[in-house]
Coordinates of C-alpha atoms in Angstrom, one line a residue:
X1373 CA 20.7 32.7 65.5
X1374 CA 21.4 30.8 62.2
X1375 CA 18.7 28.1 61.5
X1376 CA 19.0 25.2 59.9
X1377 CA 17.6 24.9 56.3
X1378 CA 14.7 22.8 54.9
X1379 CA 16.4 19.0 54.8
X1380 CA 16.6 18.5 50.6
X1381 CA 18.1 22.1 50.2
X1382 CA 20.4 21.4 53.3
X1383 CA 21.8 18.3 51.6
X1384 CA 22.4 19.8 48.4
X1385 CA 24.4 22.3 50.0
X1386 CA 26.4 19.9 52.2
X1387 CA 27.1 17.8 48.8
X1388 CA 28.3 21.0 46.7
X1389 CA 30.9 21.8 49.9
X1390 CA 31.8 18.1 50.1
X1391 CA 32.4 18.1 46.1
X1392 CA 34.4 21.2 46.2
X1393 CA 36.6 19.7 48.8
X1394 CA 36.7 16.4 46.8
X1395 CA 37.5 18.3 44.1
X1396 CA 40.6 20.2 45.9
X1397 CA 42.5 16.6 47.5
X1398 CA 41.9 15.0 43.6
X1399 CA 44.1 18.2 42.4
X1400 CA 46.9 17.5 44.8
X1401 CA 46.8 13.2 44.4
X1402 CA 46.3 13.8 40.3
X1403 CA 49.0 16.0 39.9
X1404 CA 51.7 13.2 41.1
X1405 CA 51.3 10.9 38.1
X1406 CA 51.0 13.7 35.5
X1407 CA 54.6 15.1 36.6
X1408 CA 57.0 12.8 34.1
X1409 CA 54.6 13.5 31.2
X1410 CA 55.1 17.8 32.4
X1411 CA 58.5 17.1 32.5
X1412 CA 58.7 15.7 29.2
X1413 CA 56.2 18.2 27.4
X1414 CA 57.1 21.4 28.6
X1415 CA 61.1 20.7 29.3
X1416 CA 60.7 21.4 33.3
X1417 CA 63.3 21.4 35.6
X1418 CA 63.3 19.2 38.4
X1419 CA 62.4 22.5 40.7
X1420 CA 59.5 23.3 38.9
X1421 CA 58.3 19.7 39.5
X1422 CA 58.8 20.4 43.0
X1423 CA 56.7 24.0 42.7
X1424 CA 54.5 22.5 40.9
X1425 CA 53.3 20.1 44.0
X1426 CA 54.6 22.4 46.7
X1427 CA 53.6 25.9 45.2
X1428 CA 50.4 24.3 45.4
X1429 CA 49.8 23.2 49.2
X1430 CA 52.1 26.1 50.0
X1431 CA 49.7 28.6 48.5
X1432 CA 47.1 26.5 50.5
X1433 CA 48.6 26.5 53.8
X1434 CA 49.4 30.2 54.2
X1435 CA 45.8 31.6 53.2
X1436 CA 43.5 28.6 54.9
X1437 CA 43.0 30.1 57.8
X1438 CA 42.7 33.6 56.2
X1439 CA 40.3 32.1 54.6
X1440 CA 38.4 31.2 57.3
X1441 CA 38.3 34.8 58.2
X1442 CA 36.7 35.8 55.4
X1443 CA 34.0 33.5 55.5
X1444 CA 33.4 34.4 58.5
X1445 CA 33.3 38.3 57.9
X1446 CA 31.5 38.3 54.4
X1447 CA 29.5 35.5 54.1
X1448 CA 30.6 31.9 53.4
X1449 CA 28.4 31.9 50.3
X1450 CA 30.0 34.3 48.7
X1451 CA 33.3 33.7 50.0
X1452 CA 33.2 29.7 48.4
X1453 CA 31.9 31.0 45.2
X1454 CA 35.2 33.4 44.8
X1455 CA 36.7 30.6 45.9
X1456 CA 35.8 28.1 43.4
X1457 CA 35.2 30.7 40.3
X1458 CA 39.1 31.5 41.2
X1459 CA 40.3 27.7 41.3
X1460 CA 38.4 27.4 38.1
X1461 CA 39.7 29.9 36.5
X1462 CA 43.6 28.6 37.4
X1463 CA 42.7 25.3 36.5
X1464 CA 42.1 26.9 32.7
X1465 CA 45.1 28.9 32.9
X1466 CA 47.3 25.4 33.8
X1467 CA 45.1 24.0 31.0
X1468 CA 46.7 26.7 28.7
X1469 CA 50.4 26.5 30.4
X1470 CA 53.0 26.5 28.0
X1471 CA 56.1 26.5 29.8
X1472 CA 57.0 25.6 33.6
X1473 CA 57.3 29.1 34.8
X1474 CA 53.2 29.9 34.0
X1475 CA 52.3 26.1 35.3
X1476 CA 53.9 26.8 38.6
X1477 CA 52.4 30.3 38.4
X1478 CA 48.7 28.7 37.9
X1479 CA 49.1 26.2 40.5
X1480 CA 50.0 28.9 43.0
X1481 CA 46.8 30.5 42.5
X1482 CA 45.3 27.4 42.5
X1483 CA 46.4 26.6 46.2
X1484 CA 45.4 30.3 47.2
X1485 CA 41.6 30.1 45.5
X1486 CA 41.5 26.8 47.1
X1487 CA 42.4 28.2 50.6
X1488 CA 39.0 30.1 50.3
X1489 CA 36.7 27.7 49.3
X1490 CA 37.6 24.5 51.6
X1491 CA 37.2 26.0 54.8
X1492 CA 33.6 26.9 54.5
X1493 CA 32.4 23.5 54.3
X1494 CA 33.5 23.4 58.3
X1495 CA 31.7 26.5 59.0
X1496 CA 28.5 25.8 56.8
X1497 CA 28.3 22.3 58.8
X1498 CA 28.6 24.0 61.8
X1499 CA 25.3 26.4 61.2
X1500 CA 23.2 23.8 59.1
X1501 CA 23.2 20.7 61.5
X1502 CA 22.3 20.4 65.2
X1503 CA 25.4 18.8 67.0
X1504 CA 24.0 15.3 67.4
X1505 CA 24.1 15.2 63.3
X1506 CA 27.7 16.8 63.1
X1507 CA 29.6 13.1 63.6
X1508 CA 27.6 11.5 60.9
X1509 CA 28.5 15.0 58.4
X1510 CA 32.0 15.1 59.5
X1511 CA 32.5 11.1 58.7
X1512 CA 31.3 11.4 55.5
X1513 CA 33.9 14.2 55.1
X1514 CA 36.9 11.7 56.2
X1515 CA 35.5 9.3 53.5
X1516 CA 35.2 11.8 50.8
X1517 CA 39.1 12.6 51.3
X1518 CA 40.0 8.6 51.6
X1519 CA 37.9 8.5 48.2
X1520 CA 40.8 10.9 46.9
X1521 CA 43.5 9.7 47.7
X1522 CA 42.4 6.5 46.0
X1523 CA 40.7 8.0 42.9
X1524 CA 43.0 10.4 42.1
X1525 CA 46.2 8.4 41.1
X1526 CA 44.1 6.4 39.2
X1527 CA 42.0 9.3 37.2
X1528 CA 44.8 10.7 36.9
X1529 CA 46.9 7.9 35.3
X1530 CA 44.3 6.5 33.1
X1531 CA 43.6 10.3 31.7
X1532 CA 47.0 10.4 30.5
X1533 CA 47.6 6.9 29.3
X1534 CA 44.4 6.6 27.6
X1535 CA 44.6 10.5 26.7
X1536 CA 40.8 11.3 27.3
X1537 CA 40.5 14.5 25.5
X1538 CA 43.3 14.4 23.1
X1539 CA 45.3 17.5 25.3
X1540 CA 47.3 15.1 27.0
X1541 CA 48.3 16.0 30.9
X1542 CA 46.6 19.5 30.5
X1543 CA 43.3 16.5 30.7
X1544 CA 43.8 16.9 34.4
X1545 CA 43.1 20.3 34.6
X1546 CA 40.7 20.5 31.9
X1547 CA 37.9 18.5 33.9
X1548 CA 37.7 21.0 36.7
X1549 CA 36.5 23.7 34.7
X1550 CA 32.7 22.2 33.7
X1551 CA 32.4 20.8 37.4
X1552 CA 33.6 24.1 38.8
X1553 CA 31.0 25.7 37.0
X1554 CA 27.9 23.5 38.0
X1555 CA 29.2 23.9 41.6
X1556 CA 29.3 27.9 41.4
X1557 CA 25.6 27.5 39.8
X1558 CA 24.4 25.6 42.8
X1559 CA 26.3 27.2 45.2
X1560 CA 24.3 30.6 44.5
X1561 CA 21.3 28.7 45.2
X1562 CA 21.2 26.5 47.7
X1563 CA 24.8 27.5 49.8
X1564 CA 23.1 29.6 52.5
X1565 CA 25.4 32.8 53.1
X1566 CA 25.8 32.7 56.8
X1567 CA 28.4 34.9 58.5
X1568 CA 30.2 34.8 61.8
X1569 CA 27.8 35.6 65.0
X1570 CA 31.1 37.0 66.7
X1571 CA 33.3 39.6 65.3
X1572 CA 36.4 38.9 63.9
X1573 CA 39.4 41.2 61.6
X1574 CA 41.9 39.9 59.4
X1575 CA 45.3 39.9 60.6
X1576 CA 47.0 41.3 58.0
X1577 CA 50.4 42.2 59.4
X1578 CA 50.6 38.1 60.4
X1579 CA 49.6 37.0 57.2
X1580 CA 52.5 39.1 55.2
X1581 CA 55.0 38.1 58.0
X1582 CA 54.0 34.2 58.0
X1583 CA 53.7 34.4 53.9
X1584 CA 57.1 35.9 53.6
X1585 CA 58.6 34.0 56.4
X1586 CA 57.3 30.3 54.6
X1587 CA 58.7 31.4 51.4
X1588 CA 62.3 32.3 52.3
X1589 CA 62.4 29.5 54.2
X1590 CA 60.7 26.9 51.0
X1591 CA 62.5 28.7 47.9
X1592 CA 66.1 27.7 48.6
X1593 CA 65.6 24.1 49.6
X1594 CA 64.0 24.0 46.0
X1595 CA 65.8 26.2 43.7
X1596 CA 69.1 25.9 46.3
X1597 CA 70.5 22.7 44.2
X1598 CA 69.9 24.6 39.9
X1599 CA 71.4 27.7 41.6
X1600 CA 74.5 26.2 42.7
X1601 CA 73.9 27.1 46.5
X1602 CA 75.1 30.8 46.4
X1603 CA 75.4 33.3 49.2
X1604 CA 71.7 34.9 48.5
X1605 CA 70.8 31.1 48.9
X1606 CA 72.1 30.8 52.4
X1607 CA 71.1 34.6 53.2
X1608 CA 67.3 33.5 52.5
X1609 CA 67.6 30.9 55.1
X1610 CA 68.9 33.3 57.5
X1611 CA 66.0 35.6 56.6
X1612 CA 63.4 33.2 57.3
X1613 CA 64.7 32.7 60.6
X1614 CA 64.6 36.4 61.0
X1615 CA 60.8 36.8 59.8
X1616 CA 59.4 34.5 61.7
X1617 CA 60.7 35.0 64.6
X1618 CA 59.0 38.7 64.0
X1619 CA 56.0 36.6 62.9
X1620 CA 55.9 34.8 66.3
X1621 CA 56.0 38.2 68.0
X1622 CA 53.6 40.1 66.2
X1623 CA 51.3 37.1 66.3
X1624 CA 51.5 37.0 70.5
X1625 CA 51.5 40.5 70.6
X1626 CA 48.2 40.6 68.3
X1627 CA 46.7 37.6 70.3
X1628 CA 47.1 39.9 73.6
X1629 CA 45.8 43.4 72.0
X1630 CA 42.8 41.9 69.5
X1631 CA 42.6 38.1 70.1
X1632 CA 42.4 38.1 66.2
X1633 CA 45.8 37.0 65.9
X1634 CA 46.5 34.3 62.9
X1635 CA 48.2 31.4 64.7
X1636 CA 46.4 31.5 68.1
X1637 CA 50.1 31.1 70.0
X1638 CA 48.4 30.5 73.6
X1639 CA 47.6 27.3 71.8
X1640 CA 51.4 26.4 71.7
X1641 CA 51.4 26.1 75.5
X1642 CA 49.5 22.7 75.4
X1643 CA 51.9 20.4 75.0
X1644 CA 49.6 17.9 73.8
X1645 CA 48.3 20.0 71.2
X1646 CA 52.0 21.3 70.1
X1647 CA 53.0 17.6 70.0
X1648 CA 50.5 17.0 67.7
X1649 CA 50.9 19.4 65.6
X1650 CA 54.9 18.0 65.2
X1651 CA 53.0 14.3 64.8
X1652 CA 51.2 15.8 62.0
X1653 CA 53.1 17.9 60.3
X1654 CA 56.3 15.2 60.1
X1655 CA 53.9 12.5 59.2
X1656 CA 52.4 15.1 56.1
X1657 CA 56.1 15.7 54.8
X1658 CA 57.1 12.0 55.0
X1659 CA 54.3 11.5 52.7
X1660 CA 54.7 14.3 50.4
X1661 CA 58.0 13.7 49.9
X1662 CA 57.7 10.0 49.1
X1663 CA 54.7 9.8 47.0
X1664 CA 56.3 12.5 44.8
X1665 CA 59.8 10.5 44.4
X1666 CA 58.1 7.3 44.2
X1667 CA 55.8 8.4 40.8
X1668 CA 58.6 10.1 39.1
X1669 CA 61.0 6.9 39.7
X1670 CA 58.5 4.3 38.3
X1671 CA 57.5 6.5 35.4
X1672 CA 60.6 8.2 34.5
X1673 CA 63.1 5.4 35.7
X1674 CA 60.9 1.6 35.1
X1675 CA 59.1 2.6 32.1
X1676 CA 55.4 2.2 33.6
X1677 CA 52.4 4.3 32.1
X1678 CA 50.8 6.8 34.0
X1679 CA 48.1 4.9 34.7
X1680 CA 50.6 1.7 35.7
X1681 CA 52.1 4.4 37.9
X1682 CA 48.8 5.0 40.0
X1683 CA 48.2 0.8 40.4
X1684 CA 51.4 1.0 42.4
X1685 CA 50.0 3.6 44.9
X1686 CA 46.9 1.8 44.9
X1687 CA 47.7 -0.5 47.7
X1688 CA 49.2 2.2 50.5
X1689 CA 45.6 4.1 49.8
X1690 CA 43.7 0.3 50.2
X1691 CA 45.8 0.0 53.0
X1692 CA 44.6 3.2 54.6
X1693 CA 41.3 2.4 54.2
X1694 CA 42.3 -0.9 56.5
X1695 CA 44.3 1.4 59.3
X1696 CA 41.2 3.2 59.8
X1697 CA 39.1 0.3 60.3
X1698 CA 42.0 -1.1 62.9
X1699 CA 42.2 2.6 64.9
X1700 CA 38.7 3.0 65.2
X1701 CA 38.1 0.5 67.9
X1702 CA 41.0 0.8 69.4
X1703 CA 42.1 4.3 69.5
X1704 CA 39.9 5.1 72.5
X1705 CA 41.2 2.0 74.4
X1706 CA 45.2 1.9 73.6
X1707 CA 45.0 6.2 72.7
X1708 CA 48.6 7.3 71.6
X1709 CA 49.7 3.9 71.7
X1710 CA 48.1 3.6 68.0
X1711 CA 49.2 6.2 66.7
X1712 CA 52.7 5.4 67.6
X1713 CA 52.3 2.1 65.8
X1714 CA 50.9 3.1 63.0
X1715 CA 53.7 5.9 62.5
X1716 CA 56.4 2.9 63.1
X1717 CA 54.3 1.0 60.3
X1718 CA 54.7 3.6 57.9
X1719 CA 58.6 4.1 58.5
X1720 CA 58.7 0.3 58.2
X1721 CA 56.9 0.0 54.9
X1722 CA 58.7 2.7 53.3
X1723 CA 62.3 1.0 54.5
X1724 CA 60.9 -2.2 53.2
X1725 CA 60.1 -0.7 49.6
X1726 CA 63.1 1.1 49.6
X1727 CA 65.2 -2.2 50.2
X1728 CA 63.9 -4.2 47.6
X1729 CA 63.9 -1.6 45.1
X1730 CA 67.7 -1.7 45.8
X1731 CA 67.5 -5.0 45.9
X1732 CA 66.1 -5.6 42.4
X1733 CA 67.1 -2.6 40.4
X1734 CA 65.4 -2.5 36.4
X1735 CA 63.4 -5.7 37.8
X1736 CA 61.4 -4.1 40.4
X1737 CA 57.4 -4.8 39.5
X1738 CA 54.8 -3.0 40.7
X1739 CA 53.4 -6.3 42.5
X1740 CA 56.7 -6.2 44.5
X1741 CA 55.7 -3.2 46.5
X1742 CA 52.4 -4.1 47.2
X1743 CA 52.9 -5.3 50.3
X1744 CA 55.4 -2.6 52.0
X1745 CA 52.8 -0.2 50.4
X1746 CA 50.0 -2.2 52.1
X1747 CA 51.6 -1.9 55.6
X1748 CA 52.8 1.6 55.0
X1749 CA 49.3 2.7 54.1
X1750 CA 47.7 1.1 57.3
X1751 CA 50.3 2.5 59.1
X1752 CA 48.8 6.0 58.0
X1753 CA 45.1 5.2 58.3
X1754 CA 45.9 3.9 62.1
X1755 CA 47.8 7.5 62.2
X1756 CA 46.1 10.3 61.0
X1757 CA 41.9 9.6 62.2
X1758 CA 42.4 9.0 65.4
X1759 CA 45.2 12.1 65.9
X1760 CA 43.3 15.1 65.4
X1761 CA 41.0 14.0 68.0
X1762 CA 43.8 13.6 70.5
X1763 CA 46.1 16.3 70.0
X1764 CA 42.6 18.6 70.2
X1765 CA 41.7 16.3 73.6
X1766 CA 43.3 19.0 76.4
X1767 CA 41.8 21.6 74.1
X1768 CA 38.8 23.6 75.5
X1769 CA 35.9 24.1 73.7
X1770 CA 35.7 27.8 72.9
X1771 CA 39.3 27.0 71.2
X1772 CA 38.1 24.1 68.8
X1773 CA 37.7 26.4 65.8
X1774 CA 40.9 28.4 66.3
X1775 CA 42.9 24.7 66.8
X1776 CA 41.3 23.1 63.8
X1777 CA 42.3 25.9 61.7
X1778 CA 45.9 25.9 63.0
X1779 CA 46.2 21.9 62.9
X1780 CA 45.1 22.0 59.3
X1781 CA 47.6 24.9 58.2
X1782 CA 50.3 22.8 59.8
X1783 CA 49.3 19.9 57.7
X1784 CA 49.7 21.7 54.8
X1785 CA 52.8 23.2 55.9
X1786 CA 54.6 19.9 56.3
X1787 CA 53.2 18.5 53.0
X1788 CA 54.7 21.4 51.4
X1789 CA 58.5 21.5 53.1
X1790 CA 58.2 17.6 52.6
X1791 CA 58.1 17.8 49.0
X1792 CA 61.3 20.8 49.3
X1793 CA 63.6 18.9 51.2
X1794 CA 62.6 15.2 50.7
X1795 CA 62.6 16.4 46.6
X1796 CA 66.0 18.3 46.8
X1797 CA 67.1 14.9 48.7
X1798 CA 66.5 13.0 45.4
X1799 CA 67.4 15.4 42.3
X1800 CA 70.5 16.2 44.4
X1801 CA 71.2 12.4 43.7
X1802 CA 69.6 12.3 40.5
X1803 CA 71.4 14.7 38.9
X1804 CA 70.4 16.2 35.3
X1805 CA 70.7 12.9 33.8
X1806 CA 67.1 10.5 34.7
X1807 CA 69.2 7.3 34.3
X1808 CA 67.1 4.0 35.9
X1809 CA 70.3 3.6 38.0
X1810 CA 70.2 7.7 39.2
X1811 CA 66.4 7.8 39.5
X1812 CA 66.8 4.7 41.7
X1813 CA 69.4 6.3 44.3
X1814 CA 67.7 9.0 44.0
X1815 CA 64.3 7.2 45.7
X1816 CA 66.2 4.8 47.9
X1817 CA 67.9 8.1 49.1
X1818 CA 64.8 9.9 49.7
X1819 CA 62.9 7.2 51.0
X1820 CA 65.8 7.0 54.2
X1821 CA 64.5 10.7 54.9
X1822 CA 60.9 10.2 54.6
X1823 CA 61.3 7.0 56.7
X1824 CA 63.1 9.4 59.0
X1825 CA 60.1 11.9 58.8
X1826 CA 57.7 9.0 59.8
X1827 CA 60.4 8.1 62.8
X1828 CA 60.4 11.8 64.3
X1829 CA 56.3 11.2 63.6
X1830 CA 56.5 8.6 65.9
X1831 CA 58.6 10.1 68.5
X1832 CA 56.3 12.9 68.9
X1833 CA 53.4 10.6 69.9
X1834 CA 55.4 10.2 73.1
X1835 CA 54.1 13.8 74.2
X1836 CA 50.7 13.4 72.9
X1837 CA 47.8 13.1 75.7
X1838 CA 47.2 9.7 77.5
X1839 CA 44.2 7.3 77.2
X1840 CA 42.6 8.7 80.6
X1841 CA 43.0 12.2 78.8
X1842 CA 40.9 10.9 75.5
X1843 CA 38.3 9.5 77.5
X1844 CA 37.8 12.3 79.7
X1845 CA 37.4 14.8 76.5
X1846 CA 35.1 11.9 74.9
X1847 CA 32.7 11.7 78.1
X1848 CA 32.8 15.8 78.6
X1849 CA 31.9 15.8 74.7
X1850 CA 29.0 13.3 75.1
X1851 CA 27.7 15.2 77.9
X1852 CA 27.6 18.9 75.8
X1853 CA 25.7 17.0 72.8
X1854 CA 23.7 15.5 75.5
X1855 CA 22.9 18.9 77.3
X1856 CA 22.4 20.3 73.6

């Protein structure tokens, strides 16, 4: 068995996973504010702005629990330094973009490298530290992703406005390459390279079916609206519905035969688990969607810096922060109650914003959407801590792993088809012309759906697992750590 290493070289290796991790969240929050100053550099289209953000957590979604896998198989170590080396390197190579095509190109890889490197930090956790000290690791975890969201907008924005390192937006890929290379360097010496005590094969036939079913289904609600909505348009819909159907019976038929299967599809069963997997995933693309439409409107329709443009999200990350500190003492007493609330919040602030930026046009100032940002943003904090823990409540213990890994993909999955359709949603109203007036339909527009994505959030809370259910799985837990 896997010991834990000496405490100074065990914290050095938590802090490289924790920074890689960091690192990954900042490169999906920075890239929002840079998009109007892309658009303007390198002419892109309004679907490559939507690759751009998508191809990303697209890329992401498909290989993380593939990723996984091969962590597991040979060697987390090793695995996180290919990772990272890889992310690096297509962080240079979006440095050195010069059109939209190689940008989107670079961010795709991105998102893949990515995939490999942020699921070892899970793994590694789970071999370093004893269980009783798992809680503490895994809440510095949430905090590093809260510290993010918030940082990100805001290193982003003042990178640009101030224009750092004289290159402009490339700025926000540039400062990934020195820090990438420091964590490789430490990695290699203090990362232990543990593998999997149980053996496990990649599911290769599932990954090309779910990879090819994702994209058919992702490229025409982006490119669907430049292309003029052909035939082949409507015939890659029709595919996708094809594909993964095929996906969902190779996957049960490899669950049965190998119980390596990608998607562990027993898991689907569980209501409670399924429902939260819908609560997440909806909740993911409301928020994709919006933030993306919000930052373009502001910059490209108002007039505000980048920088200016990353104040306005400032207050719906704050306000996370504060949803967190409401659902922790009362998500084991009210349960799915909270999480219900908090998805109402969000659909709430985001109908609010969307209202008075109707409402006041050219005049809208980033003070006036402080406070439907503020109650969006606790809204989400009251949402997404206290969910996973629920929807993996029913779940039994020798399934933790293989839920994780699926709730996470879905995450990613509904950021990405959030950002497709809540996207197409606004440049459909846009139009080619980034007129205040357009831009401004365009967000109210998009902001009905995301509100709507929040709403169908919300609705799947219903299904989620009662209170008695939490506090059952809470007590059962507490009496494995104890017996541990």
């Amino acid at each position: 068995m896997n010991t834990p290493a000496p405490s100074t070289k065990r914290a050095i290796a938590t802090s490289v996973l924790m920074f890689a991790a960091f690192m990954d969240l900042l490169d999906v929050t920075i890239v929002n504010v840079a998009l109007p100053a892309i658009r303007s550099d390198l002419d892109a289209s309004p679907a490559h702005l939507e690759w751009i953000l998508g191809g990303y957590t697209l890329a992401f979604a498909v290989l993380l629990i593939t990723g996984g896998r091969l962590g597991d198989i040979f060697g987390r170590q090793r695995v996180f330094v290919l990772g990272v080396a890889g992310f690096t390197l297509a962080s240079l190579a979006a440095c050195l973009s010069g059109n939209g095509d190689t940008l989107v190109a670079a961010r795709v890889v991105q998102g893949a490298f990515a995939a490999m490197m942020v699921p070892q930090l899970l793994s590694t956790v789970q071999v370093m530290y004893a269980p009783k000290e798992r809680a503490n690791v895994f809440g510095i975890v949430g905090a590093v992703s809260g510290t993010a969201a918030v940082v990100g907008p805001l290193l982003g924005g003042w990178l640009i406005t101030h224009d750092a390192f004289g290159v402009g937006w490339r700025s926000i890929f540039l400062i990934n390459i020195p820090v990438g290379i420091v964590l490789i360097v430490l990695a290699l010496r203090y990362v232990p390279n543990t593998v999997s005590e149980r053996a496990t094969r990649l599911d290769v036939p599932g990954f090309a079916l779910a990879t090819a079913g994702v994209f058919l289904l992702v490229f025409p609600l982006i490119e669907g609206r430049e292309q003029g909505w052909p035939a082949w348009i409507w015939a890659m819909f029709a595919g996708a519905g094809v594909v993964l159907a095929a996906f969902v019976a190779n996957q049960r038929r490899t669950e049965r035969l190998t119980q390596s299967s990608l998607l562990p599809m027993h898991l689907f069963g569980n209501r409670g688990f399924a429902a939260g997997l819908v609560t997440q995933a909806a909740c993911s693309a409301a928020m994709a969607g919006f933030a993306l439409t919000l930052v373009i409107y502001v910059q490209s329709g108002l007039g505000f810096s980048a920088v200016h443009a990353g104040l306005v999200l400032l207050p719906f990350s704050l306000g996370a922060f504060i949803g967190v500190g409401i659902s922790a003492p009362l998500g084991l007493k009210l349960g799915k109650v909270v999480l219900f609330a908090g998805a109402v919040l969000q659909a709430a602030g985001i109908w609010w914003l969307a209202r008075i930026v109707s409402d006041q046009g050219a005049g809208f100032g980033a003070w006036d959407g402080t406070p439907p940002l503020l109650v969006a943003g606790i809204g989400l904090g009251m949402l997404v801590v206290p969910l996973i823990d629920i929807a993996l409540s029913t779940v039994s213990t020798d399934d933790a792993g293989a839920a994780s890994g699926t709730y996470s993909t879905f995450q990613q999955l509904g950021s990405a088809l959030g950002i497709a359709i809540v996207g197409a949603v606004f440049f459909h109203v846009v139009g080619d012309s980034f007129t205040e007036a357009g831009l401004r339909d365009g967000f109210v527009a998009a902001s009905w759906w995301a509100a709507g994505g929040y709403l169908l959030s919300a609705a799947a809370t219903v299904f989620l697992p009662d209170r008695n259910a939490v506090q059952r799985h809470a007590r059962e837990q507490a009496e494995l750590l104890e017996a541990v």
